[in-house]
mmCIF file of C-alpha atoms in Angstrom:
data_model
loop_
_atom_site.group_PDB
_atom_site.id
_atom_site.type_symbol
_atom_site.label_atom_id
_atom_site.label_comp_id
_atom_site.label_asym_id
_atom_site.label_seq_id
_atom_site.Cartn_x
_atom_site.Cartn_y
_atom_site.Cartn_z
ATOM 1 C CA UNK A 21 -13.088 13.629 35.719
ATOM 2 C CA UNK A 22 -10.131 10.750 37.010
ATOM 3 C CA UNK A 23 -6.789 11.644 34.232
ATOM 4 C CA UNK A 24 -5.916 8.412 32.828
ATOM 5 C CA UNK A 25 -9.273 8.194 31.065
ATOM 6 C CA UNK A 26 -8.867 11.684 29.432
ATOM 7 C CA UNK A 27 -5.795 9.845 27.920
ATOM 8 C CA UNK A 28 -5.466 8.494 24.367
ATOM 9 C CA UNK A 29 -5.015 4.361 24.798
ATOM 10 C CA UNK A 30 -1.564 3.757 23.989
ATOM 11 C CA UNK A 31 -1.649 1.563 20.542
ATOM 12 C CA UNK A 32 -0.175 -2.253 21.390
ATOM 13 C CA UNK A 33 -0.201 -3.482 17.987
ATOM 14 C CA UNK A 34 1.638 -2.428 15.160
ATOM 15 C CA UNK A 35 -1.732 -1.070 12.788
ATOM 16 C CA UNK A 36 -3.114 0.838 15.479
ATOM 17 C CA UNK A 37 0.668 2.114 15.559
ATOM 18 C CA UNK A 38 1.162 2.935 11.912
ATOM 19 C CA UNK A 39 -2.960 3.877 12.202
ATOM 20 C CA UNK A 40 -1.725 6.555 15.168
ATOM 21 C CA UNK A 41 0.673 7.774 13.464
ATOM 22 C CA UNK A 42 -1.491 9.074 10.271
ATOM 23 C CA UNK A 43 -3.737 10.694 11.831
ATOM 24 C CA UNK A 44 -1.408 12.988 13.742
ATOM 25 C CA UNK A 45 1.577 12.944 10.946
ATOM 26 C CA UNK A 46 0.086 16.888 10.433
ATOM 27 C CA UNK A 47 0.389 18.136 14.195
ATOM 28 C CA UNK A 48 4.140 16.602 14.785
ATOM 29 C CA UNK A 49 5.996 18.507 14.833
ATOM 30 C CA UNK A 50 9.122 18.146 11.874
ATOM 31 C CA UNK A 51 11.844 16.276 13.029
ATOM 32 C CA UNK A 52 8.933 12.740 14.979
ATOM 33 C CA UNK A 53 7.047 13.548 10.915
ATOM 34 C CA UNK A 54 10.457 12.864 9.818
ATOM 35 C CA UNK A 55 11.707 9.536 12.046
ATOM 36 C CA UNK A 56 8.225 8.255 11.590
ATOM 37 C CA UNK A 57 8.272 8.299 8.172
ATOM 38 C CA UNK A 58 11.444 6.419 8.359
ATOM 39 C CA UNK A 59 10.244 4.148 10.515
ATOM 40 C CA UNK A 60 6.886 2.641 9.418
ATOM 41 C CA UNK A 61 8.817 2.808 5.480
ATOM 42 C CA UNK A 62 11.706 1.004 7.756
ATOM 43 C CA UNK A 63 9.758 -1.435 10.080
ATOM 44 C CA UNK A 64 12.555 -3.912 10.218
ATOM 45 C CA UNK A 65 15.007 -1.215 11.195
ATOM 46 C CA UNK A 66 13.925 -0.028 14.564
ATOM 47 C CA UNK A 67 12.743 -4.063 15.217
ATOM 48 C CA UNK A 68 16.736 -4.445 14.805
ATOM 49 C CA UNK A 69 18.154 -1.329 15.346
ATOM 50 C CA UNK A 70 20.028 0.248 17.837
ATOM 51 C CA UNK A 71 18.929 4.124 18.886
ATOM 52 C CA UNK A 72 22.050 5.218 17.460
ATOM 53 C CA UNK A 73 21.926 3.450 14.344
ATOM 54 C CA UNK A 74 18.544 4.042 13.622
ATOM 55 C CA UNK A 75 19.041 8.016 14.194
ATOM 56 C CA UNK A 76 21.829 7.425 11.922
ATOM 57 C CA UNK A 77 19.840 6.222 9.538
ATOM 58 C CA UNK A 78 15.975 8.419 9.948
ATOM 59 C CA UNK A 79 18.978 11.714 9.723
ATOM 60 C CA UNK A 80 18.040 13.325 13.463
ATOM 61 C CA UNK A 81 19.234 12.796 17.281
ATOM 62 C CA UNK A 82 18.779 10.162 19.351
ATOM 63 C CA UNK A 83 17.171 12.588 21.749
ATOM 64 C CA UNK A 84 14.233 12.676 18.866
ATOM 65 C CA UNK A 85 12.776 8.876 18.752
ATOM 66 C CA UNK A 86 12.369 9.354 22.588
ATOM 67 C CA UNK A 87 11.026 12.507 21.901
ATOM 68 C CA UNK A 88 8.674 10.398 19.007
ATOM 69 C CA UNK A 89 8.034 7.750 21.912
ATOM 70 C CA UNK A 90 6.895 9.433 24.532
ATOM 71 C CA UNK A 91 4.745 11.729 22.443
ATOM 72 C CA UNK A 92 3.341 8.981 20.951
ATOM 73 C CA UNK A 93 2.354 7.740 24.541
ATOM 74 C CA UNK A 94 4.924 5.191 24.907
ATOM 75 C CA UNK A 95 6.877 4.931 28.264
ATOM 76 C CA UNK A 96 10.752 5.202 26.053
ATOM 77 C CA UNK A 97 11.726 4.330 22.968
ATOM 78 C CA UNK A 98 12.206 0.411 24.049
ATOM 79 C CA UNK A 99 8.636 1.022 24.516
ATOM 80 C CA UNK A 100 7.541 1.570 21.489
ATOM 81 C CA UNK A 101 10.943 -0.549 19.727
ATOM 82 C CA UNK A 102 8.625 -3.504 21.253
ATOM 83 C CA UNK A 103 6.097 -2.582 18.640
ATOM 84 C CA UNK A 104 7.700 -3.367 15.723
ATOM 85 C CA UNK A 105 9.888 -6.461 17.235
ATOM 86 C CA UNK A 106 5.852 -7.973 18.232
ATOM 87 C CA UNK A 107 4.809 -6.860 14.311
ATOM 88 C CA UNK A 108 8.325 -8.732 13.125
ATOM 89 C CA UNK A 109 7.428 -12.102 14.906
ATOM 90 C CA UNK A 110 4.157 -12.164 13.422
ATOM 91 C CA UNK A 111 5.398 -11.848 10.223
ATOM 92 C CA UNK A 112 8.345 -14.114 10.235
ATOM 93 C CA UNK A 113 6.410 -16.932 10.717
ATOM 94 C CA UNK A 114 7.148 -19.591 7.876
ATOM 95 C CA UNK A 115 3.926 -21.210 6.262
ATOM 96 C CA UNK A 116 4.555 -23.792 8.843
ATOM 97 C CA UNK A 117 3.807 -22.631 11.253
ATOM 98 C CA UNK A 118 0.799 -20.729 10.512
ATOM 99 C CA UNK A 119 -0.795 -24.098 9.945
ATOM 100 C CA UNK A 120 0.760 -24.891 12.550
ATOM 101 C CA UNK A 121 -1.035 -21.895 15.029
ATOM 102 C CA UNK A 122 -4.551 -22.656 12.819
ATOM 103 C CA UNK A 123 -4.074 -26.664 13.849
ATOM 104 C CA UNK A 124 -3.957 -25.156 17.534
ATOM 105 C CA UNK A 125 -6.244 -22.612 17.592
ATOM 106 C CA UNK A 126 -9.723 -25.021 15.220
ATOM 107 C CA UNK A 127 -11.918 -26.691 16.742
ATOM 108 C CA UNK A 128 -14.795 -28.994 16.138
ATOM 109 C CA UNK A 129 -14.404 -28.750 12.088
ATOM 110 C CA UNK A 130 -11.180 -27.244 11.279
ATOM 111 C CA UNK A 131 -12.261 -26.667 7.874
ATOM 112 C CA UNK A 132 -15.986 -24.432 8.674
ATOM 113 C CA UNK A 133 -13.364 -22.288 10.851
ATOM 114 C CA UNK A 134 -10.867 -22.128 8.388
ATOM 115 C CA UNK A 135 -13.113 -20.784 5.471
ATOM 116 C CA UNK A 136 -15.027 -18.592 7.889
ATOM 117 C CA UNK A 137 -11.980 -16.923 8.847
ATOM 118 C CA UNK A 138 -10.443 -16.467 5.557
ATOM 119 C CA UNK A 139 -14.305 -15.110 4.820
ATOM 120 C CA UNK A 140 -13.944 -12.887 7.890
ATOM 121 C CA UNK A 141 -10.635 -11.261 6.638
ATOM 122 C CA UNK A 142 -11.911 -10.527 3.317
ATOM 123 C CA UNK A 143 -14.818 -8.971 5.084
ATOM 124 C CA UNK A 144 -12.871 -6.974 6.766
ATOM 125 C CA UNK A 145 -10.672 -6.177 4.482
ATOM 126 C CA UNK A 146 -13.914 -5.489 1.866
ATOM 127 C CA UNK A 147 -15.391 -3.800 4.618
ATOM 128 C CA UNK A 148 -12.462 -1.327 5.663
ATOM 129 C CA UNK A 149 -12.264 -0.144 2.676
ATOM 130 C CA UNK A 150 -15.495 1.386 2.237
ATOM 131 C CA UNK A 151 -15.244 3.586 4.369
ATOM 132 C CA UNK A 152 -12.156 5.010 4.121
ATOM 133 C CA UNK A 153 -11.585 4.889 -0.220
ATOM 134 C CA UNK A 154 -11.891 8.867 -1.403
ATOM 135 C CA UNK A 155 -14.465 8.635 -4.762
ATOM 136 C CA UNK A 156 -13.026 12.230 -5.655
ATOM 137 C CA UNK A 157 -8.895 10.772 -5.552
ATOM 138 C CA UNK A 158 -10.363 7.636 -7.092
ATOM 139 C CA UNK A 159 -12.361 10.174 -10.028
ATOM 140 C CA UNK A 160 -8.586 12.137 -10.227
ATOM 141 C CA UNK A 161 -6.819 9.110 -10.861
ATOM 142 C CA UNK A 162 -9.216 7.405 -13.627
ATOM 143 C CA UNK A 163 -9.095 10.595 -15.583
ATOM 144 C CA UNK A 164 -5.602 10.239 -15.245
ATOM 145 C CA UNK A 165 -5.884 6.549 -16.762
ATOM 146 C CA UNK A 166 -8.506 7.409 -20.205
ATOM 147 C CA UNK A 167 -6.179 9.598 -20.781
ATOM 148 C CA UNK A 168 -2.877 7.894 -20.899
ATOM 149 C CA UNK A 169 -1.836 6.340 -23.969
ATOM 150 C CA UNK A 170 -0.395 3.643 -22.963
ATOM 151 C CA UNK A 171 -0.709 2.219 -18.917
ATOM 152 C CA UNK A 172 2.006 0.580 -17.366
ATOM 153 C CA UNK A 173 1.589 -2.155 -14.683
ATOM 154 C CA UNK A 174 4.019 -2.761 -11.666
ATOM 155 C CA UNK A 175 3.665 -4.722 -8.959
ATOM 156 C CA UNK A 176 5.830 -7.640 -7.480
ATOM 157 C CA UNK A 177 5.503 -10.382 -5.106
ATOM 158 C CA UNK A 178 2.802 -10.582 -3.358
ATOM 159 C CA UNK A 179 1.102 -8.116 -5.315
ATOM 160 C CA UNK A 180 1.792 -8.775 -8.412
ATOM 161 C CA UNK A 181 -1.639 -10.475 -8.602
ATOM 162 C CA UNK A 182 -3.857 -7.516 -8.807
ATOM 163 C CA UNK A 183 -1.110 -6.557 -12.208
ATOM 164 C CA UNK A 184 -2.765 -9.899 -13.075
ATOM 165 C CA UNK A 185 -5.100 -9.168 -13.444
ATOM 166 C CA UNK A 186 -5.185 -5.832 -14.043
ATOM 167 C CA UNK A 187 -3.846 -7.375 -17.443
ATOM 168 C CA UNK A 188 -7.106 -9.764 -17.883
ATOM 169 C CA UNK A 189 -9.395 -6.814 -17.910
ATOM 170 C CA UNK A 190 -6.754 -4.111 -19.658
ATOM 171 C CA UNK A 191 -6.994 -7.223 -22.424
ATOM 172 C CA UNK A 192 -11.363 -7.120 -23.045
ATOM 173 C CA UNK A 193 -11.243 -3.886 -22.874
ATOM 174 C CA UNK A 194 -9.500 -2.890 -24.985
ATOM 175 C CA UNK A 195 -7.573 -0.984 -23.104
ATOM 176 C CA UNK A 196 -3.228 -0.668 -24.410
ATOM 177 C CA UNK A 197 -0.831 -1.531 -21.372
ATOM 178 C CA UNK A 198 2.179 -3.160 -20.481
ATOM 179 C CA UNK A 199 2.828 -5.189 -17.601
ATOM 180 C CA UNK A 200 6.670 -4.911 -15.879
ATOM 181 C CA UNK A 201 6.940 -8.776 -15.283
ATOM 182 C CA UNK A 202 9.170 -9.891 -17.651
ATOM 183 C CA UNK A 203 10.621 -13.569 -17.548
ATOM 184 C CA UNK A 204 14.165 -13.513 -18.921
ATOM 185 C CA UNK A 205 14.918 -9.535 -16.328
ATOM 186 C CA UNK A 206 14.431 -6.950 -18.371
ATOM 187 C CA UNK A 207 11.908 -4.941 -16.686
ATOM 188 C CA UNK A 208 14.626 -2.106 -16.012
ATOM 189 C CA UNK A 209 14.313 -1.534 -19.632
ATOM 190 C CA UNK A 210 10.817 -1.579 -19.668
ATOM 191 C CA UNK A 211 9.754 1.193 -18.145
ATOM 192 C CA UNK A 212 11.745 3.226 -19.949
ATOM 193 C CA UNK A 213 9.920 3.399 -23.528
ATOM 194 C CA UNK A 214 6.610 5.280 -20.263
ATOM 195 C CA UNK A 215 5.965 9.418 -21.995
ATOM 196 C CA UNK A 216 4.951 11.948 -20.126
ATOM 197 C CA UNK A 217 1.269 10.705 -22.398
ATOM 198 C CA UNK A 218 1.006 7.409 -20.100
ATOM 199 C CA UNK A 219 0.893 6.412 -16.430
ATOM 200 C CA UNK A 220 1.547 4.199 -14.705
ATOM 201 C CA UNK A 221 -0.558 2.321 -11.325
ATOM 202 C CA UNK A 222 1.886 0.689 -8.727
ATOM 203 C CA UNK A 223 1.539 -1.109 -6.270
ATOM 204 C CA UNK A 224 3.300 -2.766 -2.940
ATOM 205 C CA UNK A 225 3.097 -3.692 0.920
ATOM 206 C CA UNK A 226 5.542 -3.641 3.025
ATOM 207 C CA UNK A 227 7.950 -5.092 2.511
ATOM 208 C CA UNK A 228 7.729 -2.762 -0.185
ATOM 209 C CA UNK A 229 9.402 -4.421 -2.762
ATOM 210 C CA UNK A 230 12.059 -3.077 -4.165
ATOM 211 C CA UNK A 231 11.903 -2.947 -8.119
ATOM 212 C CA UNK A 232 8.877 -0.736 -7.795
ATOM 213 C CA UNK A 233 9.513 1.652 -5.831
ATOM 214 C CA UNK A 234 12.689 1.752 -8.524
ATOM 215 C CA UNK A 235 10.890 1.922 -10.949
ATOM 216 C CA UNK A 236 7.142 4.025 -9.893
ATOM 217 C CA UNK A 237 10.285 6.423 -8.759
ATOM 218 C CA UNK A 238 11.646 6.247 -11.746
ATOM 219 C CA UNK A 239 9.157 6.914 -14.348
ATOM 220 C CA UNK A 240 7.464 9.895 -11.804
ATOM 221 C CA UNK A 241 11.017 11.538 -12.402
ATOM 222 C CA UNK A 242 10.607 11.503 -16.097
ATOM 223 C CA UNK A 243 6.457 12.498 -15.404
ATOM 224 C CA UNK A 244 4.571 9.818 -15.807
ATOM 225 C CA UNK A 245 2.030 9.421 -13.860
ATOM 226 C CA UNK A 246 1.733 6.970 -10.921
ATOM 227 C CA UNK A 247 -1.274 5.657 -9.891
ATOM 228 C CA UNK A 248 -0.434 3.989 -6.332
ATOM 229 C CA UNK A 249 -1.777 1.219 -4.468
ATOM 230 C CA UNK A 250 0.314 1.448 -0.767
ATOM 231 C CA UNK A 251 -0.805 0.536 3.348
ATOM 232 C CA UNK A 252 0.365 3.882 4.270
ATOM 233 C CA UNK A 253 0.141 7.734 3.927
ATOM 234 C CA UNK A 254 4.235 7.553 4.847
ATOM 235 C CA UNK A 255 5.410 4.970 2.022
ATOM 236 C CA UNK A 256 8.245 5.812 -0.280
ATOM 237 C CA UNK A 257 5.069 4.469 -3.672
ATOM 238 C CA UNK A 258 2.895 6.822 -2.015
ATOM 239 C CA UNK A 259 6.192 9.198 -1.914
ATOM 240 C CA UNK A 260 5.822 9.414 -5.563
ATOM 241 C CA UNK A 261 3.065 8.788 -7.056
ATOM 242 C CA UNK A 262 0.442 11.649 -8.511
ATOM 243 C CA UNK A 263 -2.538 9.922 -6.701
ATOM 244 C CA UNK A 264 -2.507 7.183 -4.107
ATOM 245 C CA UNK A 265 -5.181 5.078 -1.999
ATOM 246 C CA UNK A 266 -4.166 3.194 1.621
ATOM 247 C CA UNK A 267 -5.352 -0.082 1.680
ATOM 248 C CA UNK A 268 -5.461 -1.724 5.131
ATOM 249 C CA UNK A 269 -5.753 -5.604 4.175
ATOM 250 C CA UNK A 270 -7.018 -7.810 7.626
ATOM 251 C CA UNK A 271 -5.482 -10.922 7.591
ATOM 252 C CA UNK A 272 -5.774 -14.424 9.279
ATOM 253 C CA UNK A 273 -4.159 -16.802 11.135
ATOM 254 C CA UNK A 274 -0.866 -14.937 9.757
ATOM 255 C CA UNK A 275 -2.074 -15.049 6.096
ATOM 256 C CA UNK A 276 -2.553 -11.447 4.426
ATOM 257 C CA UNK A 277 -5.733 -10.503 2.135
ATOM 258 C CA UNK A 278 -6.296 -9.633 -0.791
ATOM 259 C CA UNK A 279 -9.660 -8.376 -0.438
ATOM 260 C CA UNK A 280 -9.767 -4.614 -1.386
ATOM 261 C CA UNK A 281 -7.604 -4.269 -2.751
ATOM 262 C CA UNK A 282 -8.292 -6.688 -5.732
ATOM 263 C CA UNK A 283 -11.984 -5.246 -5.652
ATOM 264 C CA UNK A 284 -10.649 -1.634 -6.311
ATOM 265 C CA UNK A 285 -8.383 -3.151 -8.862
ATOM 266 C CA UNK A 286 -11.362 -4.944 -10.695
ATOM 267 C CA UNK A 287 -12.973 -1.604 -10.294
ATOM 268 C CA UNK A 288 -10.448 0.501 -12.475
ATOM 269 C CA UNK A 289 -10.574 -0.837 -15.469
ATOM 270 C CA UNK A 290 -13.841 -0.718 -15.880
ATOM 271 C CA UNK A 291 -14.642 2.987 -14.328
ATOM 272 C CA UNK A 292 -10.837 3.979 -17.355
ATOM 273 C CA UNK A 293 -13.295 1.859 -20.237
ATOM 274 C CA UNK A 294 -16.177 4.229 -19.307
ATOM 275 C CA UNK A 295 -14.517 6.860 -19.532
ATOM 276 C CA UNK A 296 -12.765 6.179 -22.558
ATOM 277 C CA UNK A 297 -16.336 5.619 -24.128
ATOM 278 C CA UNK A 298 -18.014 8.839 -22.483
ATOM 279 C CA UNK A 299 -14.802 10.652 -23.667
ATOM 280 C CA UNK A 300 -15.490 9.531 -26.672
ATOM 281 C CA UNK A 301 -19.241 10.518 -27.306
ATOM 282 C CA UNK A 302 -19.208 14.077 -25.827
ATOM 283 C CA UNK A 303 -16.305 14.789 -29.062
ATOM 284 C CA UNK A 304 -18.400 16.759 -32.011
ATOM 285 C CA UNK A 305 -19.146 14.764 -34.658
ATOM 286 C CA UNK A 306 -17.732 16.202 -37.903
ATOM 287 C CA UNK A 307 -20.021 17.138 -40.564
ATOM 288 C CA UNK A 308 -19.359 16.878 -44.046
ATOM 289 C CA UNK A 309 -19.765 21.206 -45.039
ATOM 290 C CA UNK A 310 -17.079 21.030 -42.026
#
């Protein structure tokens, strides 16, 4: 058999590289896993940095970067770095540039192409979540959240609609909660009220919102359970979470979907309310003789 057919295909886009690293992380040597985690958590630094600066920031020797590249099948570190630079070029397209791209790729019916593209991205995201979500993790997260006195909701920027929806759902379901999104900048003070009897749901995707990471880490340090929704096993949000969900949203022309994340955040409040209802009904009823 030709040896080329046995050689694993080298990832040539960031999402494929991310998936490959996550699949292999358990079998990676300690130092390679360390720099791989740094790379996924700090992709811009990998794209912009030199071998020396990246090695210093990730606390490894420069030779470790080359070893990681070879471990993943690349010719050298510059070959691996090109994947991060390509991701940066794709991500930094302005909204105007994205619209131009849509116009250039449109067919005879641009409106129909646009609508179909977003529907397809949403469908891909939801199907991927259905195939990868771990139901036991969902059940454990619901157990923790159902037992919490107050559920704190943490998300910024693109992730904010997730907590906005949960605020609506929790309000309708009579579940005590606190969205950490103050217009006067007192978010750090808001999370100080949380105790280990509470819990938090935090959502953040690359490039991760610093405030969300800081607030989640602060809660975790104080013994507050954190349920995270993020995009990588190497996400800094996953690192401080009690349980976490990995969601890789598809995009269309650079506009990333929130469809799978929204499906999860729609399911959580209903599951929490149902769990509480069952627990309430399961409590023994005291009689007058008692």
